[in-house]
Amino acid sequence: MKRMLCLLLTFLLLLTAVCLPMTACAEGEEGPGTTHDTSAPEEQTEGRDEYGRLLVPSSLPDDLQFDNETVTIFFRDRCSIMDTTLEFKSEGLNSEPVNDAVFTRNKEVENRLGVILEYELIDGVTFDPYLSAVRKSWQAGDGSYDILAYYAYYGVAMATEGMMSNLLDETYMDLSKPWWNQDFVNEMTLCDQLYFAVGDLSLSATQCTNAVFFNKKMMSEMFGGTDLYATVQNGDWTMDTFGTMIAQCYSDINGDGKRDRGDRYGAELTAVSIPMDAYIMALGCSITEKDEDGIPQIAFGSDHCVDAFDKLFELIIHNEGSLTGPCLYEHYDEAQEKFTSSETLFLLDVFQATDKLRTMSVDYGVLPMFKYDKAQAGYYTSVSDLFSLLSIFAATRHGAAADAVMELMAQKSYEKVTPAYFEISLKQKYSQSNQDALMFDLTLAGRRFNFGFVYSNELGNPTHLWRQIIESQSNTFASRLKSVNRTYSNSLKKLVGKYEKMGG
């Protein structure tokens, strides 16, 4: 019965994703950008797997073989909060679900396509060594790499330097398949060009998805029979609901008569990028919106965006239950520590945090990011800019093989790696109830990508603006926009101009 219930709930979520529109909508109606459609047309499916996910056949020709061509994948070994090696490389089977799924995926890709996969790793903490290596290979034309996987925030700049192939021109990649994030494809395609993609092959894009965790024991002690899962399902999980709850959590537990870091709070809400950047999408805002011609325009200064930030500022700075702090990663670590030691009720973090949360002595639950208000159509979230984007190197000497490998690796990741991580590691091993499993699904389905968000580093860093103002503890957002919007707009025009030039 439990298995059937899980399948039914998952089917309803997927059906909801299909029914939502695929185009940008007015703020306050369907939210920014497009909807992540996780399905494929029914006539292209082959039923469902044991988790209720659609089984979709490959578009690759059955007889496609490459006579032992070597395809080299250039990727990073880690980022600031996690090991990213397992996105591509496994040394062998060891009974760990994700490791074994990656190893099996790679072997099946090699056997199916007649290729040899080689992996080149580089220190991923900083991007400069990666960029230097790619640039050196590009200038030399030596074909050192075929597939690139890189730090999203910094790596997109390589596209306008000509170092990436247009994925829309590739023969074997089928970007309509569910193993490629459709919201990303739609949002990042400009002038008939798409140089990078994200989907199941980018495991870090799942690990870096923002969510809300809560301490079930504290929740029961402080709020009795309040059912947060029902609150979410009823559409009532809003910023106001969250703010009211954390305000009731404050207690001077160290008894010094001062409001300090030794007290109990509802949540530690600081200016650190995780989860600071996630509020933009979660509250129905966007940095850019496409016009009728499909050209992105700056939309960060909309009335809704200003109102959303004003409410967020009050929540973080003036709510008694919020423990604030500057944009320092020591506060990111502190937030996790306070949550795991039951000093805060809520933790706003990415899925990767579950690696630490499973050490808790009490149960925790997971929820999507809260909405701006009840009128917002859905629960939205973003992916921390640490995740890996995927491209085919323009200087590859094995273009067709790289194209097919990237497509098949994504498909096999959809079939094997995502279930191992999301269904087994997160839902069954990490979480303690079917309700949490449903919340993980709901959160992932609500991921939003935005052209201006992805290209923030090239536009003058609009994603940093909210961080800076929260850190200053003085709400100057509306006035700051007047001075920076011109910079954002001019940078965006230059970026669009480069796309137009590349597209002829």
XYZ file of C-alpha atoms in Angstrom, residues 47-321:
275
model
C 6.014 2.906 -18.927
C 7.449 3.797 -15.523
C 10.234 2.566 -13.292
C 9.798 1.299 -9.727
C 9.758 4.887 -8.452
C 6.999 6.019 -10.796
C 9.345 7.933 -13.116
C 8.785 7.827 -16.868
C 10.918 5.404 -18.857
C 11.870 7.195 -22.065
C 13.697 5.507 -24.961
C 16.946 6.841 -26.334
C 17.071 8.796 -29.596
C 20.446 7.281 -30.496
C 20.568 4.903 -33.472
C 20.682 1.276 -32.348
C 23.807 0.553 -34.410
C 25.779 3.648 -33.381
C 29.431 2.668 -32.673
C 32.692 4.639 -32.599
C 35.402 1.968 -32.949
C 37.076 2.590 -29.560
C 37.396 6.349 -29.893
C 38.586 7.984 -26.669
C 36.339 10.671 -25.188
C 37.978 12.815 -22.507
C 35.848 14.488 -19.849
C 37.458 17.458 -18.097
C 35.910 18.175 -14.720
C 36.646 19.356 -11.185
C 37.196 17.158 -8.175
C 35.378 19.346 -5.657
C 33.795 22.675 -4.871
C 33.595 24.597 -1.623
C 30.911 22.429 -0.021
C 31.185 18.986 -1.612
C 33.124 16.422 -3.594
C 32.074 16.534 -7.253
C 34.251 13.639 -8.441
C 31.307 11.231 -8.491
C 29.510 13.210 -11.162
C 31.689 11.359 -13.660
C 34.218 9.007 -12.113
C 34.027 5.844 -10.031
C 36.992 3.543 -9.455
C 34.836 0.464 -8.978
C 31.879 -1.079 -7.200
C 31.824 -0.647 -3.415
C 28.130 -1.126 -2.478
C 27.514 2.610 -2.114
C 24.428 3.356 -4.255
C 25.661 6.494 -6.044
C 29.190 5.215 -6.600
C 27.930 1.948 -8.032
C 25.380 3.703 -10.242
C 28.091 5.969 -11.699
C 30.434 3.027 -12.301
C 27.680 1.003 -13.999
C 26.560 3.993 -16.087
C 30.065 4.597 -17.402
C 30.614 0.949 -18.341
C 27.269 0.756 -20.131
C 28.059 3.917 -22.110
C 31.458 2.534 -23.153
C 29.981 -0.801 -24.232
C 26.928 0.644 -25.958
C 28.850 3.219 -28.039
C 32.207 1.491 -28.439
C 34.141 4.305 -26.774
C 36.817 4.607 -24.122
C 36.078 7.191 -21.434
C 38.979 9.083 -19.956
C 38.685 11.472 -17.033
C 40.853 14.476 -16.333
C 40.375 16.066 -12.934
C 41.474 19.468 -11.713
C 41.209 21.232 -8.354
C 37.735 22.733 -8.406
C 37.906 25.156 -5.479
C 38.936 28.016 -7.776
C 38.013 28.360 -11.429
C 41.164 30.005 -12.838
C 43.205 26.790 -13.282
C 40.294 25.180 -15.137
C 39.812 28.169 -17.425
C 43.543 28.420 -18.109
C 43.718 24.755 -19.095
C 40.727 25.010 -21.449
C 41.990 28.248 -22.972
C 45.458 26.772 -23.520
C 44.006 23.724 -25.268
C 41.683 25.932 -27.325
C 44.516 28.168 -28.526
C 46.740 25.196 -29.292
C 43.925 23.327 -31.034
C 45.250 20.114 -29.517
C 41.875 18.545 -28.773
C 42.845 17.681 -25.199
C 39.229 17.622 -24.025
C 35.895 16.606 -25.479
C 33.306 17.193 -22.742
C 33.609 20.030 -20.247
C 31.985 20.118 -16.795
C 32.709 23.268 -14.828
C 31.725 25.733 -12.092
C 28.534 27.282 -13.480
C 28.944 30.798 -12.097
C 32.319 31.371 -13.760
C 32.308 28.964 -16.674
C 29.543 30.459 -18.816
C 31.966 33.160 -19.978
C 33.757 30.525 -22.073
C 30.793 30.392 -24.462
C 31.275 33.905 -25.829
C 34.994 33.215 -26.281
C 34.064 30.557 -28.834
C 35.295 27.624 -26.777
C 32.004 25.714 -26.686
C 29.932 24.042 -29.392
C 26.329 25.032 -29.972
C 24.414 22.086 -28.539
C 21.474 22.802 -30.817
C 23.679 21.870 -33.772
C 24.771 18.518 -32.357
C 23.583 15.409 -34.162
C 22.836 13.077 -31.281
C 21.822 15.283 -28.369
C 18.062 15.359 -27.849
C 17.469 18.284 -25.515
C 13.731 17.544 -25.359
C 14.362 14.429 -23.279
C 13.607 14.486 -19.533
C 17.260 13.941 -18.604
C 17.869 17.538 -19.741
C 16.257 20.249 -17.641
C 13.666 21.827 -19.926
C 13.448 25.051 -17.926
C 17.186 25.556 -18.407
C 17.026 24.741 -22.136
C 14.204 27.225 -22.726
C 15.633 29.975 -20.545
C 19.247 29.775 -21.752
C 18.611 29.408 -25.490
C 19.327 32.735 -27.191
C 19.537 33.509 -30.898
C 19.188 29.795 -31.686
C 22.246 29.032 -29.585
C 22.726 26.962 -26.445
C 26.272 26.306 -25.280
C 25.704 24.515 -21.994
C 23.123 22.252 -20.438
C 22.150 20.842 -17.083
C 20.225 17.731 -16.196
C 20.653 14.368 -14.532
C 24.290 14.168 -15.655
C 24.964 17.172 -13.427
C 24.481 15.478 -10.052
C 25.671 18.656 -8.335
C 22.604 20.480 -9.691
C 20.501 18.180 -7.510
C 22.875 18.393 -4.559
C 22.871 22.206 -4.758
C 19.075 22.601 -4.832
C 17.865 24.875 -2.014
C 15.268 23.673 0.487
C 14.139 24.150 4.100
C 14.824 21.576 6.827
C 13.114 21.484 10.206
C 13.718 19.770 13.556
C 10.743 17.483 14.151
C 11.254 17.218 17.907
C 11.456 20.995 18.376
C 8.477 21.423 16.080
C 6.382 19.080 18.205
C 7.481 20.710 21.473
C 6.893 24.282 20.347
C 3.937 24.039 17.974
C 2.140 20.888 19.055
C -0.040 19.462 16.339
C 0.963 21.884 13.567
C 1.490 19.828 10.407
C 3.989 21.607 8.168
C 3.498 19.065 5.384
C -0.193 19.942 5.286
C 0.741 23.631 5.383
C 2.816 23.120 2.244
C 0.152 21.090 0.465
C -2.513 23.679 1.303
C -0.405 26.427 -0.273
C 0.064 28.172 3.083
C 3.839 27.756 3.392
C 4.639 31.463 2.904
C 7.237 33.937 4.094
C 4.726 35.296 6.622
C 4.069 31.806 7.998
C 7.781 31.162 8.323
C 8.386 34.559 9.950
C 5.612 34.085 12.501
C 6.963 30.701 13.507
C 10.596 31.706 13.952
C 9.599 34.758 15.999
C 8.036 32.416 18.563
C 11.246 30.387 18.832
C 13.508 33.019 20.376
C 14.662 32.341 23.931
C 17.476 33.794 26.044
C 18.689 30.322 26.926
C 22.061 31.458 28.246
C 20.289 33.820 30.647
C 22.577 36.791 30.141
C 19.744 39.181 29.316
C 21.248 39.890 25.901
C 20.204 38.859 22.412
C 23.377 37.104 21.246
C 24.628 34.029 19.428
C 24.250 31.894 22.539
C 20.464 32.166 22.494
C 17.903 29.980 20.750
C 16.492 31.214 17.432
C 14.058 30.022 14.818
C 16.729 30.030 12.107
C 20.132 31.469 11.301
C 19.482 33.751 8.332
C 22.679 35.416 7.178
C 23.988 37.107 4.035
C 25.811 33.950 2.888
C 24.979 32.995 -0.715
C 23.399 29.750 0.526
C 20.514 30.338 0.944
C 20.572 34.100 0.216
C 20.503 33.707 -3.578
C 17.626 31.223 -3.399
C 15.179 33.854 -2.161
C 15.196 35.567 -5.566
C 13.504 32.655 -7.324
C 11.595 31.416 -4.279
C 9.780 34.746 -3.883
C 8.742 34.903 -7.545
C 11.423 37.325 -8.723
C 13.806 37.149 -11.664
C 16.868 39.081 -12.776
C 15.910 38.974 -16.459
C 12.759 38.265 -18.419
C 12.569 37.603 -22.149
C 10.653 40.037 -24.340
C 8.346 39.071 -27.210
C 11.396 38.448 -29.415
C 12.988 36.109 -26.898
C 15.660 38.636 -25.865
C 16.344 38.873 -22.113
C 15.768 42.239 -20.456
C 16.621 43.319 -16.902
C 13.595 42.804 -14.631
C 15.272 42.982 -11.217
C 13.714 46.346 -10.385
C 10.067 45.353 -10.779
C 7.591 46.490 -8.128
C 7.117 42.888 -7.036
C 10.859 42.381 -6.663
C 11.197 45.518 -4.514
C 8.256 44.460 -2.331
C 9.650 40.952 -1.967
C 13.028 42.230 -0.854
C 11.440 44.641 1.627
C 9.615 41.729 3.262
C 12.755 39.600 3.205
C 14.790 42.384 4.826
C 12.267 42.639 7.662
C 12.327 38.873 8.090
C 16.102 38.580 8.302
C 17.056 41.803 10.076
C 14.115 42.678 12.300
C 12.500 39.356 13.195
C 13.417 38.379 16.757
C 13.715 34.744 15.755
